[in-house]
Every structure is written in structure tokens, then in C-alpha cells.
Short mmCIF file of C-alpha atoms in Angstrom, two decimals:
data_model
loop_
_atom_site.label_atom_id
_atom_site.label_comp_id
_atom_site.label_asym_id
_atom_site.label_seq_id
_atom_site.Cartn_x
_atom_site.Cartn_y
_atom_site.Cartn_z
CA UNK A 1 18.76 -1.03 -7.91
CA UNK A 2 15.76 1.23 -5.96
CA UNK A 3 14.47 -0.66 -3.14
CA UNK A 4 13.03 -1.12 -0.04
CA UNK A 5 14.66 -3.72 2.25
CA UNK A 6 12.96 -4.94 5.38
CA UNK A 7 14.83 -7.87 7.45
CA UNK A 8 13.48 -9.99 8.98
CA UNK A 9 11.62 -11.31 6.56
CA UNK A 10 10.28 -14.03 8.64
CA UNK A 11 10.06 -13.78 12.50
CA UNK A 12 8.56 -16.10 15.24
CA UNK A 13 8.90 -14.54 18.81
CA UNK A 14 7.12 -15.11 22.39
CA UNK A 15 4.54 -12.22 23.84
CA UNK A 16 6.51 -9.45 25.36
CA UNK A 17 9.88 -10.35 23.93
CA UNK A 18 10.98 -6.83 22.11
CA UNK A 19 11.52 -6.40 18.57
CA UNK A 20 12.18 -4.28 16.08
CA UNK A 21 11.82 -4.70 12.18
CA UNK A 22 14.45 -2.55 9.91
CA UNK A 23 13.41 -0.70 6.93
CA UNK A 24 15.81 0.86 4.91
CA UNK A 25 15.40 2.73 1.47
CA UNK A 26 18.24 4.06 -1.58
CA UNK A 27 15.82 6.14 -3.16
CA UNK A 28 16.43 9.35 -0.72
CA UNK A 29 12.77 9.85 -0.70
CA UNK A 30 11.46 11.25 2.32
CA UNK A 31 8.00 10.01 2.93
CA UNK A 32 8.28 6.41 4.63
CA UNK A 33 5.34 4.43 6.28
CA UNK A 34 4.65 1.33 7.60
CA UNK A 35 1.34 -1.11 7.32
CA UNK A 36 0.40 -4.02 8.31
CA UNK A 37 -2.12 -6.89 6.20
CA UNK A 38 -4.56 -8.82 7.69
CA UNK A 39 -7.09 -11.32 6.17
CA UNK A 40 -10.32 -9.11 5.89
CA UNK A 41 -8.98 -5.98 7.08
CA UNK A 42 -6.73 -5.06 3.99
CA UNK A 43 -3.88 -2.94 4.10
CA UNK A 44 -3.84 -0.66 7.46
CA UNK A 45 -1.26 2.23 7.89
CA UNK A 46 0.73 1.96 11.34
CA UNK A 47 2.88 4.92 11.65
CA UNK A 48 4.49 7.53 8.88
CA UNK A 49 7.08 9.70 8.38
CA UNK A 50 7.28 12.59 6.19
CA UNK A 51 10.87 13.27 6.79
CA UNK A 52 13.75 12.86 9.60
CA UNK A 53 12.83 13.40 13.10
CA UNK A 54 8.99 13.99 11.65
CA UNK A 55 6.80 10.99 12.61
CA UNK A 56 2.99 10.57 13.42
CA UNK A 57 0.07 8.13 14.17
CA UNK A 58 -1.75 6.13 11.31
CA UNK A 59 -4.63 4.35 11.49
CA UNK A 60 -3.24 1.53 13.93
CA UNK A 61 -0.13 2.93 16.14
CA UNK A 62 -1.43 1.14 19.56
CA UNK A 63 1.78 -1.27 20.47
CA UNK A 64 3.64 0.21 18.05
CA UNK A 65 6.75 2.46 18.15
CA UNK A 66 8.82 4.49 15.78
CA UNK A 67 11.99 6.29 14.67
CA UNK A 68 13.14 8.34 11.73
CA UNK A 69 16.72 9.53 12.95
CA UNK A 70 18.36 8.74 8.91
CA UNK A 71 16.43 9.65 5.81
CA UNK A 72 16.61 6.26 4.61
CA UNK A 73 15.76 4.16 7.38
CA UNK A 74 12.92 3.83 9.67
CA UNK A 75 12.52 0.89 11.93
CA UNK A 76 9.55 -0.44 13.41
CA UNK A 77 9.54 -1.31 17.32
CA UNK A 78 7.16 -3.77 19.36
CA UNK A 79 8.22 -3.00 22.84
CA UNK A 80 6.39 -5.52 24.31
CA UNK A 81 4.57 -7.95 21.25
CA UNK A 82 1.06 -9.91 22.10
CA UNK A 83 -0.39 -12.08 19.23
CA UNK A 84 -2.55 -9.89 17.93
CA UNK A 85 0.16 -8.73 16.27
CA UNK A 86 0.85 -11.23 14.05
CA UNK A 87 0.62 -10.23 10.69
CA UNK A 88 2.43 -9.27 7.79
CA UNK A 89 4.21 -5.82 7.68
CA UNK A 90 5.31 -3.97 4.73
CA UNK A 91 7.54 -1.12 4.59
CA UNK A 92 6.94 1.49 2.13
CA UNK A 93 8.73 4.74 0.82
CA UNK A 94 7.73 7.55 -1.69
CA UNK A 95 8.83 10.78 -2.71
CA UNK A 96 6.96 14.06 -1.76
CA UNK A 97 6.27 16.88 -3.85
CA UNK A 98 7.97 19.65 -3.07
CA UNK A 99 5.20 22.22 -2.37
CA UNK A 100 3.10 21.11 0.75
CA UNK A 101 5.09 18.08 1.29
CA UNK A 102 2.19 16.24 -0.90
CA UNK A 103 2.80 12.61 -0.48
CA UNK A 104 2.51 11.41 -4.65
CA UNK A 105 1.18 7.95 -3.29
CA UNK A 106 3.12 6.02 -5.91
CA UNK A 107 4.92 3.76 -2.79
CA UNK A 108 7.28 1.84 -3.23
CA UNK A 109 6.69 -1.49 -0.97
CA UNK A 110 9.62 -3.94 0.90
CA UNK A 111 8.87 -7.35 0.29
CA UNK A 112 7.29 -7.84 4.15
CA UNK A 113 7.99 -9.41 7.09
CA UNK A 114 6.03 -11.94 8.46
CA UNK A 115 5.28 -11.81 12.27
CA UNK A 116 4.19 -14.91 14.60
CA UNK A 117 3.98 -13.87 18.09
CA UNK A 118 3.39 -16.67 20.07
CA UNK B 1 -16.10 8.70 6.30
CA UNK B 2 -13.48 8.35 3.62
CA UNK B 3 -13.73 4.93 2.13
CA UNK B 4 -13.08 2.81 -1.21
CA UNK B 5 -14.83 -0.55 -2.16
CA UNK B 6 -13.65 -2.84 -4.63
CA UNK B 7 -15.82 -5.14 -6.45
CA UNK B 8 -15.59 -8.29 -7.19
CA UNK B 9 -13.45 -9.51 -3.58
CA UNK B 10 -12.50 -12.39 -6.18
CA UNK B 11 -12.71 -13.49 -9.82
CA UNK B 12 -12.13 -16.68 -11.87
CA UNK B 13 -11.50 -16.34 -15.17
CA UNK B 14 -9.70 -18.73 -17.90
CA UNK B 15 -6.71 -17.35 -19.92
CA UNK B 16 -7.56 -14.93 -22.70
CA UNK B 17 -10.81 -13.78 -21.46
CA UNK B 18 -11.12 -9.98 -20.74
CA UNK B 19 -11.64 -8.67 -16.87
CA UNK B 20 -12.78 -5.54 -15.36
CA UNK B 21 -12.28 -4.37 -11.69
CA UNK B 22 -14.16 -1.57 -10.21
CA UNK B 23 -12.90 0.71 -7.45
CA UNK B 24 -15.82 2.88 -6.15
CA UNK B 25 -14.85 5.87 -3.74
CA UNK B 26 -15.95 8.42 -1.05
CA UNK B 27 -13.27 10.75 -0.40
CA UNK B 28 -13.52 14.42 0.73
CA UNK B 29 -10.93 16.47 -1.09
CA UNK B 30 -10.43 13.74 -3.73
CA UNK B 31 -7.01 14.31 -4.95
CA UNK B 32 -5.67 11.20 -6.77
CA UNK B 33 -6.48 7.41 -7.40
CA UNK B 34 -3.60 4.82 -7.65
CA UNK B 35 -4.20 1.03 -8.58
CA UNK B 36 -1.63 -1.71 -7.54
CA UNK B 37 -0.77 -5.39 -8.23
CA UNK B 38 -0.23 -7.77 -5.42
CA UNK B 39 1.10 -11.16 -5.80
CA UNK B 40 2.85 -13.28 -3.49
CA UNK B 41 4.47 -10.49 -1.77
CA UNK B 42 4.34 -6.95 -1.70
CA UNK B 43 2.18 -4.56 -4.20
CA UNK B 44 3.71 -2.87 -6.80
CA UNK B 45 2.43 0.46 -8.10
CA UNK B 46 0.37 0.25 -11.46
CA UNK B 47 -1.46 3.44 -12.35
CA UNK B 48 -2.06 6.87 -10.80
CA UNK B 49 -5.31 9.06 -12.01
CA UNK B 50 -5.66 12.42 -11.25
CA UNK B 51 -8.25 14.96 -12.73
CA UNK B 52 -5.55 16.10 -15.63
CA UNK B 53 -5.18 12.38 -16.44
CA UNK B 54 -8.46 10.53 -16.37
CA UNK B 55 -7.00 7.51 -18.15
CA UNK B 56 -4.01 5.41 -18.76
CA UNK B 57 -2.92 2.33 -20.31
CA UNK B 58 0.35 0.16 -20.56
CA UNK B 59 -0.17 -3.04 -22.35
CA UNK B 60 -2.73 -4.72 -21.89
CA UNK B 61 -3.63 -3.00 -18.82
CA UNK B 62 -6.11 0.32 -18.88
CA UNK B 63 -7.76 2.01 -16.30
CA UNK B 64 -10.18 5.14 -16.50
CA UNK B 65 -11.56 7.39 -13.69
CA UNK B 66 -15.23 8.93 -13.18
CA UNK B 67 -14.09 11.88 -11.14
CA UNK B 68 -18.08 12.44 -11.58
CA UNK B 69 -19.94 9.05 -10.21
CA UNK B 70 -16.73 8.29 -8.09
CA UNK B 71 -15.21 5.06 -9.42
CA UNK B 72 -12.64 3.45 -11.69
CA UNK B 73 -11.82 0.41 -13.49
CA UNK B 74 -9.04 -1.65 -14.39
CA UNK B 75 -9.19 -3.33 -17.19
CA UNK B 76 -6.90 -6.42 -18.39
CA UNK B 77 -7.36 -8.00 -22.17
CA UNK B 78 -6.20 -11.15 -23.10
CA UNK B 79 -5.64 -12.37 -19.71
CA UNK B 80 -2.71 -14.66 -18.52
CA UNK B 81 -1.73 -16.75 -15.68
CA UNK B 82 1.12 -14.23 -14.64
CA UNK B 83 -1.90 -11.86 -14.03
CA UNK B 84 -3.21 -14.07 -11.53
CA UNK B 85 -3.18 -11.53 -8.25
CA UNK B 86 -4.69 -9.33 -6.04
CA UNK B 87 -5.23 -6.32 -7.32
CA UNK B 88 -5.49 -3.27 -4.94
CA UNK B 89 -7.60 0.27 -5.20
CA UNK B 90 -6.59 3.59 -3.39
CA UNK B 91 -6.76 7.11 -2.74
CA UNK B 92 -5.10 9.80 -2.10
CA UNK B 93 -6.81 12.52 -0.36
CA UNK B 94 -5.64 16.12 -0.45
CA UNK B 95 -7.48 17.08 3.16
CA UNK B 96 -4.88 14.59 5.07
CA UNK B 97 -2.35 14.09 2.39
CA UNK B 98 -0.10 12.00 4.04
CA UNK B 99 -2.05 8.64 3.86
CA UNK B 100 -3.75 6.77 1.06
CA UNK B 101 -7.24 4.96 1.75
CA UNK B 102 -7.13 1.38 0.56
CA UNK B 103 -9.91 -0.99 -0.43
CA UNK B 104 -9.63 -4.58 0.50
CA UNK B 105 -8.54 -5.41 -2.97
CA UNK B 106 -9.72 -8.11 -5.93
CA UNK B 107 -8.12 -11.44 -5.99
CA UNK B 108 -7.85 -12.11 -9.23
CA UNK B 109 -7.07 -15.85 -10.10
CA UNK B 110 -6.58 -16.55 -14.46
CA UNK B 111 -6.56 -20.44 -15.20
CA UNK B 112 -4.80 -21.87 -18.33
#
């Protein structure tokens, strides 16, 4: 079955206690991003990748590392986590097309993780 | 700046009744429009419109794009509970390819 899997699903930490989420996709495709959802502020993209070892900023990166060693996975690190942080955080992947490295923008989501830091 | 706005933020409607959502949009380099359907957890893709496909349907679901007063709709007939959602607008723009632009969505809630 194509997915996106994103563990945990459900996380309560302390401020400054690192983390890291997993994401990990079976399609092979090799655009992979993640977001976080907020109450009022909609969908917002933290980092990307458009393939291995190719990351870069989205709209949100502050607090927020990266990694894209594997085509199929691409974790999500808090280094140090404050609560502003807390939110939910959805993996998604996508295929590109193969001139330009267009992403198609048909993602395919994870089913979240939900972050409390305390 | 690049932005989309969805209209209504929410909607109440009672099974069978017919809704339209509205996705307006200011993108530079326009290059696609995608629609998505968020319940409990994470969206999952609905439609894509592009300017060689202006308008699509699968069920009861439709959607058309006005590539020339910058909006689209989705349209649901004969509405049911499982459509109960929120229902999320976005773009794709061809200047910075790599991101979509995302409205803030419509909740959609469909009583029995």
C-alpha cells in the first residue's frame, strides 16, 4: 500500500529536550516536505526536499532542522523544542516531473504527529 | 504577494442540500490549482486544474477554474455526513515551483 508514515504520532516533551519526528515514504518519489497546522494560520511549509542530499528553507524553518540522506525518508529535528512549537506536523511526499524538477503538487500527506512541548 | 482565500471559513448545511466553495487566487506565474479534503487527520488530494483542464468531476464532486477572474469552486451535490470536512484550496506556482500556497481552508460540517 503507498504511504506516508510518520511516528510518533503523538508526542509530549519538555522545552529543550531534542527530538526528531520520522517520515518515511514507498512511493520512491523524490519531492518530500514537511508542514506544520495551526488554528488560524493554516497549513505552513517548514522545510523541503526535492531529492537526496537537496534540502531548503520553507516558509517557517526557524528551530527546525533537516535531513534527506535516503530517498524515502526525511526526518524532522527540534534540536532544542520551546512551546511554540506545538502543533501538528504532517509529512508529505510527491513525485516531480521530470523536466525542471516541477513539483506536480498532488502530495501525498502522513497522518501527523501531534506535538506538546511543555 | 502570492496568496489564496477561501470563502466561506465554515458552512452548515443539512444532508442533501447542494454546496459551493470558492478559492480566489493571486499568484504570479500561475501554474496549477489543487483542492483537498481534510478530515480528522491529514488531507487527501481531490482535484488538480491546470489551463489544459479547466474542469473536473468525480461523483458528486466538480470543480471548475477561472484562469481569467482568478478563482475556483468546488462543488458537492447531494451532500452527506461523510462529507463533513475541511476542505482545503492551493496553488502551485511555476516562479518557485517547489511549494504550493494554501488558503486557510472551509470547514464544512453536513447534518443528517
Amino acid at each position: 500500500e503507498a504511504q506516508v508514515t510518520q511516528n510518533p504520532r503523538y508526542l509530549i516533551t519538555v522545552t529543550g529536550k531534542k527530538l526528531t519526528v520520522t517520515c518515511s515514504q514507498n512511493m520512491n518519489h523524490e519531492y518530500m516536505s514537511w508542514y506544520r497546522q495551526d488554528p488560524g494560520l493554516g497549513l505552513r511549509q517548514i522545510y523541503y526536499s526535492m531529492n537526496v542530499e537537496v534540502t531548503d528553507k520553507g516558509d517557517v524553518p526557524e528551530g527546525y532542522k533537516v535531513s534527506r540522506k535516503e530517498k524515502r525518508n526525511f526526518p524532522l529535528i527540534l534540536e532544542s523544542p520551546s512551546p511554540n512549537q506545538t502543533s501538528l506536523y504532517f509529512c508529505a511526499s510527491s513525485r516531480t516531473l521530470l523536466a525542471g524538477g516541477y513539483n506536480t503538487g498532488e502530495l501525498f500527506f502522513g497522518e501527523g504527529s501531534r506535538l506538546t512541548v511543555l | 504577494e502570492d496568496k489564496v482565500v477561501q470563502s466561506p471559513l465554515s458552512l452548515v448545511v443539512h444532508e442533501g442540500d447542494t454546496v459551493t466553495l470558492n478559492c480566489s487566487y493571486e499568484v504570479t506565474n500561475f501554474r496549477s490549482l489543487l483542492w483537498y479534503k481534510q478530515e480528522k487527520k491529514a488531507p487527501t488530494f481531490l482535484f488538480m486544474l491546470t489551463s489544459s483542464g479547466i474542469e473536473k468531476k468525480s461523483g458528486r464532486l466538480s470543480s471548475i477554474l477561472d484562469k481569467k477572474e482568478l478563482f475556483s469552486i468546488l462543488n458537492i451535490t447531494a451532500t452527506q455526513t461523510g462529507d463533513s470536512a475541511v476542505y482545503l484550496c492551493a496553488t502551485n506556482n511555476a516562479g518557485n515551483n517547489r511549494k504550493l500556497i494554501w488558503g486557510l481552508g472551509t470547514s464544512l460540517a453536513v447534518n443528517p
